[in-house]
XYZ file of C-alpha atoms in Angstrom:
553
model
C 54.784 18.648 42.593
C 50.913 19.447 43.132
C 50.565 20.392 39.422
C 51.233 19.473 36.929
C 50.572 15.310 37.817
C 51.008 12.345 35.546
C 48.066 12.869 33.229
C 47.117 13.974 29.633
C 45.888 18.084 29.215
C 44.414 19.569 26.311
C 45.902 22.956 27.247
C 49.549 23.623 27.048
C 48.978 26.901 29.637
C 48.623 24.856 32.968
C 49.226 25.899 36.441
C 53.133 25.185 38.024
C 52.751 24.118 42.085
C 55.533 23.128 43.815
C 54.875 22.235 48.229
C 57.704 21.547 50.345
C 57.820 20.792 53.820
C 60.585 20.730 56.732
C 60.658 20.150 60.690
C 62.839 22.543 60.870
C 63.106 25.509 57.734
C 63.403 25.100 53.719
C 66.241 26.936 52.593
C 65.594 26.475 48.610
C 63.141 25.430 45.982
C 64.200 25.074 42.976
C 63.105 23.171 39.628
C 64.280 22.012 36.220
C 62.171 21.706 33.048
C 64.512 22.162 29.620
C 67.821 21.756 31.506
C 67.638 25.384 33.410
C 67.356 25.241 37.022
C 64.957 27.296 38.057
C 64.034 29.300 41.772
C 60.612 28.294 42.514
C 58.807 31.179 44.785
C 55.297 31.022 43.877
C 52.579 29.029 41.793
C 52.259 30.072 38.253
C 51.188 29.253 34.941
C 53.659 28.344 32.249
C 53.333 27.317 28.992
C 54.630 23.918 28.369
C 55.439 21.637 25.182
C 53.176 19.868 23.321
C 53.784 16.501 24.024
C 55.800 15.063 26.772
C 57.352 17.288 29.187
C 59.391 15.872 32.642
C 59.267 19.014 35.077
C 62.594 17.669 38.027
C 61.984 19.507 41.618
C 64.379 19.696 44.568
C 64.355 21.700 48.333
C 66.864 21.639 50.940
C 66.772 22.546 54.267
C 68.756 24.751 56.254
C 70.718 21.948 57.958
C 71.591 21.049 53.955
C 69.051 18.529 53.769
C 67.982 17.911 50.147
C 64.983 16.284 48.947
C 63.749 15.641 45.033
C 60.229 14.868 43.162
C 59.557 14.422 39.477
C 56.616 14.538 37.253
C 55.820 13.596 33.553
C 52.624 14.452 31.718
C 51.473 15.517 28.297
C 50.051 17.908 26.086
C 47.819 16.905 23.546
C 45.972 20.001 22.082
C 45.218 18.207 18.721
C 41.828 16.848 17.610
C 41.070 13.769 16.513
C 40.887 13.007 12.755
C 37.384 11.562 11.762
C 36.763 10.289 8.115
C 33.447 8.929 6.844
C 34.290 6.613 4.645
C 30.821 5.902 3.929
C 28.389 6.646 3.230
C 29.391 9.719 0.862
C 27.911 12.718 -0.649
C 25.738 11.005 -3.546
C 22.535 9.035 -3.554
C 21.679 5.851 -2.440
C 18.898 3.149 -3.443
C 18.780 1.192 -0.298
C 17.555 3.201 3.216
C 19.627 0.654 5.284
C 23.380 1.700 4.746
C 27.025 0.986 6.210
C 28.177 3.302 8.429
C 31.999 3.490 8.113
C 34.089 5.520 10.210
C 38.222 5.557 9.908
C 38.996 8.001 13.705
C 42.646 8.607 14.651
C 44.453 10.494 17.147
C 47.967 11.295 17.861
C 47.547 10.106 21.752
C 44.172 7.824 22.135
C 40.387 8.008 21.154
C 38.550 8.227 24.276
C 34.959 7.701 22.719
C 32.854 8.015 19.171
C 29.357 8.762 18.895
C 27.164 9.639 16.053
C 23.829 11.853 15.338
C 21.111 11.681 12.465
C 17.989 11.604 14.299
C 18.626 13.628 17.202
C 20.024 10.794 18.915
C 23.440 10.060 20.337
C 24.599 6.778 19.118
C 28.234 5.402 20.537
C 29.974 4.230 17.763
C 32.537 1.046 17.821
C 32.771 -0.691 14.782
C 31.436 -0.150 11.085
C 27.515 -0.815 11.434
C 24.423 -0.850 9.146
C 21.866 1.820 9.911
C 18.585 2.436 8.725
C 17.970 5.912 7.781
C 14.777 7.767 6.709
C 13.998 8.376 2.639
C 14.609 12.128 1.972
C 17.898 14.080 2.759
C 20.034 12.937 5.393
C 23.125 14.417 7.350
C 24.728 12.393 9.723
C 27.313 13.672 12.400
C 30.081 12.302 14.268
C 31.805 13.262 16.922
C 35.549 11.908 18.728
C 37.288 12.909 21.947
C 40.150 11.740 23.127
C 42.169 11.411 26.437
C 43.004 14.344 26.782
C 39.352 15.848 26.268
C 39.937 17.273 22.365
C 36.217 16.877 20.591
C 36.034 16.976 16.916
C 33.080 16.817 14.974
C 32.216 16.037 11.038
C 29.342 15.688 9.116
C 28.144 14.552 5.720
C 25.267 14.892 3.696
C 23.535 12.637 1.333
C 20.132 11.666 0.157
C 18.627 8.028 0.294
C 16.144 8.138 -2.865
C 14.896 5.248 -5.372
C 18.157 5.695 -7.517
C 18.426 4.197 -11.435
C 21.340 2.517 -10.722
C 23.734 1.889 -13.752
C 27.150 0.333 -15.122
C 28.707 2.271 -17.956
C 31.790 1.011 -19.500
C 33.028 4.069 -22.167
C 35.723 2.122 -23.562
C 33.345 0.000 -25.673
C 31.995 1.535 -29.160
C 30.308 0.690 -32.436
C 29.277 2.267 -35.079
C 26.928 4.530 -33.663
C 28.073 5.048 -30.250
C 30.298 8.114 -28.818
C 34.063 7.887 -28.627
C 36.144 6.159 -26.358
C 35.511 7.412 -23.327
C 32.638 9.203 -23.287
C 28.875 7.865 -22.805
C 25.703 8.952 -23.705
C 22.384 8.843 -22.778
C 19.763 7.656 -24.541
C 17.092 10.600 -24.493
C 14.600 11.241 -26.820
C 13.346 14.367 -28.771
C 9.452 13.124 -27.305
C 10.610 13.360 -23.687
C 10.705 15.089 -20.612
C 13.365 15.876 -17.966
C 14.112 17.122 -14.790
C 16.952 14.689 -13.196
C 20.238 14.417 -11.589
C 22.528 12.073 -12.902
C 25.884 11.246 -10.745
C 28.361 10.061 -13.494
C 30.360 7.675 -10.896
C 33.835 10.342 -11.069
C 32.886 12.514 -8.574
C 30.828 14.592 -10.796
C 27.075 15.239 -11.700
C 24.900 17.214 -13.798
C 20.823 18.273 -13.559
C 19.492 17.484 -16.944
C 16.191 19.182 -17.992
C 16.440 18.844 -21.991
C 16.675 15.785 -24.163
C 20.015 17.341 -26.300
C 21.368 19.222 -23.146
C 25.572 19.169 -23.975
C 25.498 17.638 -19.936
C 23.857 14.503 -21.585
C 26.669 13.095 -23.246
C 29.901 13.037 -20.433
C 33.285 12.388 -21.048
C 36.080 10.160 -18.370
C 39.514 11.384 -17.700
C 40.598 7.650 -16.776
C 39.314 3.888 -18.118
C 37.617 1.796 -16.480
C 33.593 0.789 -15.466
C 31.415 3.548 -13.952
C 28.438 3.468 -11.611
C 25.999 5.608 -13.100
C 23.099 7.440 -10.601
C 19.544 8.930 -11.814
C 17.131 10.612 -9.812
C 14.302 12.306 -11.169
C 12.316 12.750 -13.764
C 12.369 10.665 -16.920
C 9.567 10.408 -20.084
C 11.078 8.810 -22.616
C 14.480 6.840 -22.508
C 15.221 4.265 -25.149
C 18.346 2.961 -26.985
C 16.807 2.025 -30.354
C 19.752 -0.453 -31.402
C 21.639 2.486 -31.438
C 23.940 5.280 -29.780
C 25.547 3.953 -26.689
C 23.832 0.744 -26.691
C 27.318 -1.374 -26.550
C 28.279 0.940 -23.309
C 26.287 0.080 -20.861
C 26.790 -3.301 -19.091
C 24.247 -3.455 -15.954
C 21.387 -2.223 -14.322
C 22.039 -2.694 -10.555
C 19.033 -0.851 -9.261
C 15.919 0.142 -11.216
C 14.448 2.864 -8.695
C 11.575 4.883 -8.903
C 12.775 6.615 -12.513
C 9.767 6.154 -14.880
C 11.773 5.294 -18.197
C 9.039 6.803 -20.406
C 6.261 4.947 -22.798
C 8.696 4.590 -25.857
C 9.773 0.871 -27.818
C 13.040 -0.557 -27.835
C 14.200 1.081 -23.988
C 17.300 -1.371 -24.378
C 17.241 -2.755 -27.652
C 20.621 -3.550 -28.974
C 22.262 -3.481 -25.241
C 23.976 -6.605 -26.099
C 26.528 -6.271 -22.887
C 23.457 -5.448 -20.739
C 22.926 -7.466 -17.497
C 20.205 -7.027 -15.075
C 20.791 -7.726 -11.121
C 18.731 -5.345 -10.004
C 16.588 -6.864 -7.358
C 13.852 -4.135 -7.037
C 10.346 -3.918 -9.008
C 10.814 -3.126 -12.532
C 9.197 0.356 -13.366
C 6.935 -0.072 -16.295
C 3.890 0.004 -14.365
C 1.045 1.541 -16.974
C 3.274 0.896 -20.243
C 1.355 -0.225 -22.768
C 4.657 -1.100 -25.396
C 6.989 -3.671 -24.772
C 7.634 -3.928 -28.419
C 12.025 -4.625 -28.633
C 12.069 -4.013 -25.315
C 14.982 -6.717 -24.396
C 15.769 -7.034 -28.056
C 19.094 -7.993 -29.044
C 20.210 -7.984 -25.239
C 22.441 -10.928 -26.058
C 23.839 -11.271 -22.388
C 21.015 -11.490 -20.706
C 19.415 -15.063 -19.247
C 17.070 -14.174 -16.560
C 15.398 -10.534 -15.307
C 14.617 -9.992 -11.285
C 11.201 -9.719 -10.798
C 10.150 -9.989 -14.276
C 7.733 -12.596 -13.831
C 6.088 -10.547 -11.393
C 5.741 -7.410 -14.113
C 2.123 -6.263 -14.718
C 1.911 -6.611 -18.412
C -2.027 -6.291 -17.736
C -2.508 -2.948 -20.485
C 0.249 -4.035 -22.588
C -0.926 -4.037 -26.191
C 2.312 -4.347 -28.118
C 4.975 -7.416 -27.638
C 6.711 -7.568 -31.291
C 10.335 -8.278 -30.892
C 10.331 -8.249 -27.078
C 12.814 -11.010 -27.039
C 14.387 -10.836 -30.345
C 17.708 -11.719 -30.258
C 17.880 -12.227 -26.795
C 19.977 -15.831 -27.989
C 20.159 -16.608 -23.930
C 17.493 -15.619 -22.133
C 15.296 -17.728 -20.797
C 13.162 -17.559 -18.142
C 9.185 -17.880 -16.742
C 6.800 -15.731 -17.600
C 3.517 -18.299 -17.759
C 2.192 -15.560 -15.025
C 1.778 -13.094 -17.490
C -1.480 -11.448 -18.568
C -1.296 -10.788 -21.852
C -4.882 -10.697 -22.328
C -4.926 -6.783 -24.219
C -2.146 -7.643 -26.501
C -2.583 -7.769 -30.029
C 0.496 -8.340 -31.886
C 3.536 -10.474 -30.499
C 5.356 -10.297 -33.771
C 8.860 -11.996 -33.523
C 8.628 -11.924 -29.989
C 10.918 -14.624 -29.393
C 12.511 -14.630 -33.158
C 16.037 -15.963 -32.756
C 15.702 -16.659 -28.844
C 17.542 -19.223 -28.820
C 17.188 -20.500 -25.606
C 13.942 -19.897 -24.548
C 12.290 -23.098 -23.563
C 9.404 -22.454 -21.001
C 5.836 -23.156 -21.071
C 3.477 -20.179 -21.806
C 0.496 -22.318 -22.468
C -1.286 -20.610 -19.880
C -1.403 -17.459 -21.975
C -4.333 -15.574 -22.689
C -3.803 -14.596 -26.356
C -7.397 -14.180 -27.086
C -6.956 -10.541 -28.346
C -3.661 -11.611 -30.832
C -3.873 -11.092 -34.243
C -0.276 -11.100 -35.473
C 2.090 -13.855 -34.663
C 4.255 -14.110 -37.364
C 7.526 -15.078 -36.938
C 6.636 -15.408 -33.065
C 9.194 -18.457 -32.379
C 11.401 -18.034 -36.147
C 14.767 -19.433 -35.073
C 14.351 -20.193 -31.490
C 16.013 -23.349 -31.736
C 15.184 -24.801 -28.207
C 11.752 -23.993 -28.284
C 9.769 -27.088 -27.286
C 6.393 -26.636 -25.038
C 2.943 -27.041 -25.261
C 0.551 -24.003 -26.577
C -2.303 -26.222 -27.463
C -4.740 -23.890 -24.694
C -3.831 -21.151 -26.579
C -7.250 -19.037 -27.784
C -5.660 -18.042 -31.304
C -9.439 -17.367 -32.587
C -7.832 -13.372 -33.519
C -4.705 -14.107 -35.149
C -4.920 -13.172 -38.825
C -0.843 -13.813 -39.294
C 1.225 -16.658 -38.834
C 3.456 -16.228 -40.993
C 7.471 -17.602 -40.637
C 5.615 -18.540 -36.696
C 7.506 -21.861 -36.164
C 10.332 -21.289 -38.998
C 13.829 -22.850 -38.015
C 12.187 -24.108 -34.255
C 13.979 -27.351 -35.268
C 13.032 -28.998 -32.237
C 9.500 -27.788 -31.851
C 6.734 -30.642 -32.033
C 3.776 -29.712 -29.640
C 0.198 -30.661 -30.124
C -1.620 -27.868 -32.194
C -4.682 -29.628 -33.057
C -6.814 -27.187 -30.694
C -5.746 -23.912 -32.703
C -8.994 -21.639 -33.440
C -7.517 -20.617 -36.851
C -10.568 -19.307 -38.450
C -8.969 -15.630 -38.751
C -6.182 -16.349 -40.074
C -5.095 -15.104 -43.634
C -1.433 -15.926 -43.695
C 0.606 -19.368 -43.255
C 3.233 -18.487 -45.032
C 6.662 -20.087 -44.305
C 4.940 -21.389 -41.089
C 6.482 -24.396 -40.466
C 9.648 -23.654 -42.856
C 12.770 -25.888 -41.274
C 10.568 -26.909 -38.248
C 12.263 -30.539 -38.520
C 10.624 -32.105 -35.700
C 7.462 -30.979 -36.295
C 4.835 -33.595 -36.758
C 1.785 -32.977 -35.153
C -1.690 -33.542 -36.591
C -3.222 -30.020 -38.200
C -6.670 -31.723 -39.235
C -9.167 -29.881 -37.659
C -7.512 -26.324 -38.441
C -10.475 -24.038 -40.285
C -8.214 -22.617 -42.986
C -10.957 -21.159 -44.951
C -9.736 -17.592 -45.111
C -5.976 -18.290 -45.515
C -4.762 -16.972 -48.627
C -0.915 -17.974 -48.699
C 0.755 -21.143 -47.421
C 3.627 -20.199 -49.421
C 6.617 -22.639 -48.146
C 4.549 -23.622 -45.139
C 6.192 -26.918 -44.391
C 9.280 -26.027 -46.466
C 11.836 -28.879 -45.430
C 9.744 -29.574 -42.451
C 11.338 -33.198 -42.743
C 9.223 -35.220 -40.296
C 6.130 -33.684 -41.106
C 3.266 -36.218 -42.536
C 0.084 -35.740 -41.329
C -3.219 -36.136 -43.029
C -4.557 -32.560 -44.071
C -7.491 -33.379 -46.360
C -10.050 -31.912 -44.536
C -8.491 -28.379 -45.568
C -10.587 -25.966 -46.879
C -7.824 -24.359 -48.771
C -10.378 -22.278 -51.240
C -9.037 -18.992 -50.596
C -5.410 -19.622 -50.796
C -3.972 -18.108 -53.867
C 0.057 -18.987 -53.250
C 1.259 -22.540 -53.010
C 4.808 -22.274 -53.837
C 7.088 -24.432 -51.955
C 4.722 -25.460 -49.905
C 6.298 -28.905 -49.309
C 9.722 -27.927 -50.808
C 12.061 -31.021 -49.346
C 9.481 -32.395 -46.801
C 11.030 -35.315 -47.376
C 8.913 -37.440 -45.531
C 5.431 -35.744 -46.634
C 3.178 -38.216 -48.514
C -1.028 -37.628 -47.676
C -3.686 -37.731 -50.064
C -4.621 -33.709 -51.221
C -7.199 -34.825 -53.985
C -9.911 -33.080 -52.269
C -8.608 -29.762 -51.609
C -10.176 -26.987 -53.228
C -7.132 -25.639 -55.309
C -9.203 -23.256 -57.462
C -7.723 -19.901 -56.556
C -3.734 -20.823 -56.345
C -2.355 -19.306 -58.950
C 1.543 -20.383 -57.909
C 2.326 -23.894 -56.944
C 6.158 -23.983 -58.394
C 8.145 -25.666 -56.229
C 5.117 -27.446 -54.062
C 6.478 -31.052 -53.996
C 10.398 -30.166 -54.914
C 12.522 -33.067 -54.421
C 9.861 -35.401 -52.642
C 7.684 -38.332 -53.752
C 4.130 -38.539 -53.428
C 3.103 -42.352 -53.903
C 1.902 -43.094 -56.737
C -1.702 -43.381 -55.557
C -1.919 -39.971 -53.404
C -0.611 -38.305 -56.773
C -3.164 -39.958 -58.905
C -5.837 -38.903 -56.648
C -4.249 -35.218 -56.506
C -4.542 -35.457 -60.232
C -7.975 -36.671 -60.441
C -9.368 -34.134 -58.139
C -7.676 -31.329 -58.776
C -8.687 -31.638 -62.573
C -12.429 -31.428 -62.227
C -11.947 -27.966 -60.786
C -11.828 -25.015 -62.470
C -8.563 -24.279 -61.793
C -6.639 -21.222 -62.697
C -4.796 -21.069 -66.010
C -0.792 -20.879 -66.119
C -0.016 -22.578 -63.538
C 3.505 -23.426 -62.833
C 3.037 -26.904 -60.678
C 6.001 -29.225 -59.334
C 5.271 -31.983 -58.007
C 9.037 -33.140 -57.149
C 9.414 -36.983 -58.351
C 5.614 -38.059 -57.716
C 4.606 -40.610 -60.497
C 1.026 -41.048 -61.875
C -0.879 -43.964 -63.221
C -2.046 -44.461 -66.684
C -6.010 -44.333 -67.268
C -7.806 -41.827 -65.085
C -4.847 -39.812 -63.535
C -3.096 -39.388 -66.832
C -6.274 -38.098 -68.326
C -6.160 -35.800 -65.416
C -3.018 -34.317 -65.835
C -3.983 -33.832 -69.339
C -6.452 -31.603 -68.443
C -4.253 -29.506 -66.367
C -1.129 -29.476 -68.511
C -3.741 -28.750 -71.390
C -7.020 -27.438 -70.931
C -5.253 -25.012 -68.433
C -2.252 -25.040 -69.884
C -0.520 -25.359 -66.296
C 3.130 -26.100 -66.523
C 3.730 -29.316 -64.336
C 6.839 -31.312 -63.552
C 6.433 -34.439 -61.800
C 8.356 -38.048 -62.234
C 6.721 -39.297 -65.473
C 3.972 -42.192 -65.716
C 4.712 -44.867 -63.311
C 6.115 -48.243 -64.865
């Protein structure tokens, strides 16, 4: 049998050849194919079975000699089956991808090769390739055995991709339904993006309160979330769907606008994202991580230029574990880091290497970061007019301060309130333009340093100053109290000896001292003689209201 032979064809119409040959004469040819015996006269084409086919042949002579052959081939007219498992039809961050390829064939794969470029590439096993930014379509190609090609292609784009995980289950009080997610655009901005939702759908998104922006799921679970394109202003504002969205794998090149608070109140939010963070030019940071209650370190964030950033306030408010380096910073143009780190609880690194030269508010700066313990004695504070509530509840905050420029500053209210470790010396602090140090050691227990080189003659509000500062006992007699107009509560529930109080007493007196003074001065005692005469002349020329521990025995 000259054809067909033992092989595979990819055509079922193949030419039928039968030889026989005799010393003497052949009577007969005669074959068998589905059971049939058939006369073979000629060489033709038949169409045979796709699949295996046996073809049986026999001759015989004309002395009855008989002779027999047999051949079995296939047919295999069906392509190959390519799938690209990846990459898909979306966008992608990274340029260097897995190529993924899943090829089958009913009989065997002869050979794979692929094509982006121009170039043929033989393809054997899932391998990473580097592809070019911009819009890519890669093609793929399979024969097998029998000489079937099939080809496939996909398309995709490789593009700096914001690079998100949603989870629409999670609500609060302001956020969409289960469900559904939303972003956070704003009235201010700008758009022109596409955003892939991570369930085989997208949307291009050119208004702030397009119906596209908010997208609903037809199944639970956590979504990958894809943005490419333009963005002015994007920020959560402790509100909307700030519970819903749980990481940011990949920051891209989206520009997330100028605006405050981008993730405030994102208290599932995690960052792994690995790229540079894309606030290049921003000048307001202000609750930019506040109340992000999951996160404990940023990629790349001690790298960020902060170099035209102005505004810090509540940066880090809230942010109970974060805490990472950022001594790199320059912070030189900023000039208010209000609350920056209020209730950050674990933030203990040194930023002593700031330049805070252009400050002028710090209050509440450190209020409630309970692990806050490092040096800011370098610190140029010559600018900050407000301290207020700065080191209030950083229990275990005692750093050298004694450097401070504080000639600007107007406001020490509450500064040290509950800072229980605190006992550094404050001596050479100019505090001639403060005006309140309202509660400003307020149960600052281990506080007792000598502060009678004060020049207190602006200050106008005492009250509480050393409320419960148990351990508080320095000599005040020559402070300039002539302006306060409050002291109630100053000494509550602590003692003064008996000789600091006298002298307190004695100088104090021969001021002229506002009238109506309400004055506590917790269980201090005074001595008879000079000091009683000088609380006479408070509690009667001035008719100041004072309770104290009596005359000492």
């Amino acid at each position: 049998i000259k054809s067909p032979t033992n092989m595979i064809y990819n055509d079922r119409v193949t030419l039928f050849e039968i030889t026989a040959t005799d010393e003497s004469e052949i009577d007969s040819i005669w074959y068998s194919w589905h059971g049939t015996n058939v006369t073979y006269l000629t060489p033709y084409y038949i169409t045979f079975d796709e699949g295996i086919n046996t073809i049986h042949a026999w001759a015989n002579d004309s002395a009855g000699n008989l002779a027999s052959a047999l051949v079995t081939f296939s047919v295999d007219t069906t392509n190959p089956t390519i799938e690209i498992v990846h990459p898909t039809t979306t966008f992608y961050g990274d340029s260097t991808q897995l190529l993924d390829l899943s090829i089958s064939d009913d009989i065997a794969i002869d050979q794979i090769w692929f094509n982006w470029n121009g170039e043929n590439v033989l393809y054997t096993s899932p391998t990473n390739v580097t592809f070019a930014d911009g819009p890519i379509t890669v093609h793929v190609y399979a024969n097998d055995t029998a000489g079937n090609t099939f080809h496939y292609s996909v398309n995709f784009t490789i593009a700096d991709v914001f690079t998100t995980i949603w989870d629409p289950t999670m609500t609060s009080i302001f956020s969409t339904t289960v469900n559904k997610i939303a972003l956070p655009l704003q009235s201010t901005g700008a758009y022109d993006f596409w955003v892939l939702w991570g369930d085989g759908t997208s949307d291009h998104i050119t208004s702030w309160n397009q119906s596209e922006v908010i997208h609903s799921y037809s199944t639970l679970g956590l979504f990958e979330v894809k943005i490419i394109g333009t963005i002015t202003e994007w920020g959560f504002f402790n509100n909307g769907d700030k519970v819903k969205i749980m990481e940011i794998k990949r920051w891209g090149s989206v520009q997330l606008g100028i605006s405050s608070s981008v993730f405030a109140g994102c208290e599932n939010l995690v960052i792994t994202a690995t790229d540079p963070i894309p606030f290049e030019g921003r000048t307001n940071y202000r609750g930019l991580f506040m109340s992000c209650t999951q996160l404990t370190t940023i990629p790349n964030l001690e790298s960020l230029d902060t170099s035209n950033v102005t505004d810090m306030s509540l940066m880090f408010a809230g942010a109970t574990n974060f805490n990472q380096e950022l001594h790199d910073w320059n912070v030189s143009k900023v000039t208010t880091m209000q609350q920056m780190f209020f209730t950050a609880e674990t933030f203990n690194f040194s930023l002593n290497s700031w330049d805070v030269s252009s400050v002028t508010d710090m209050s509440n700066m450190f209020a409630y970061a309970y692990g806050f313990n490092q040096p800011l004695n370098d610190w140029d504070t010559s600018s900050v007019v407000n301290m207020e509530h700065m080191f209030e509840f950083a229990v275990y905050f005692n750093q050298p301060l004694n450097d401070w420029n504080t000639s600007s500053a107007v406001n020490m209210e509450n500064m040290f309130e509950y800072a229980v470790y605190f006992n550094q010396s404050l001596s050479s602090w100019d505090v001639s333009n403060v005006e309140t140090m309202r509660e400003m050691f307020k149960e600052a227990s281990n506080f007792n340093q000598p502060l009678s080189k004060w020049n207190v003659s602006d200050v106008t509000d005492m009250y509480g100053m050393f409320n419960r500062a148990d351990n508080f006992d320095q000599d005040l007699g020559a402070w300039n109290v002539s302006s306060v107009t409050t002291m109630q509560y100053m000494f509550w529930e602590i003692t003064l000896s008996t000789p600091n109080y006298d002298n307190l007493l004695i100088g104090w007196s021969s001021l002229s001292v506002q009238s109506l003074v309400s004055f506590s001065a917790g269980y201090s005692q005074y001595s008879s003689g000079a000091a009683a005469d000088a609380r006479n002349v408070l509690d009667i020329t001035y008719e100041w209201y004072i309770s104290d521990g009596g005359l000492a025995s």
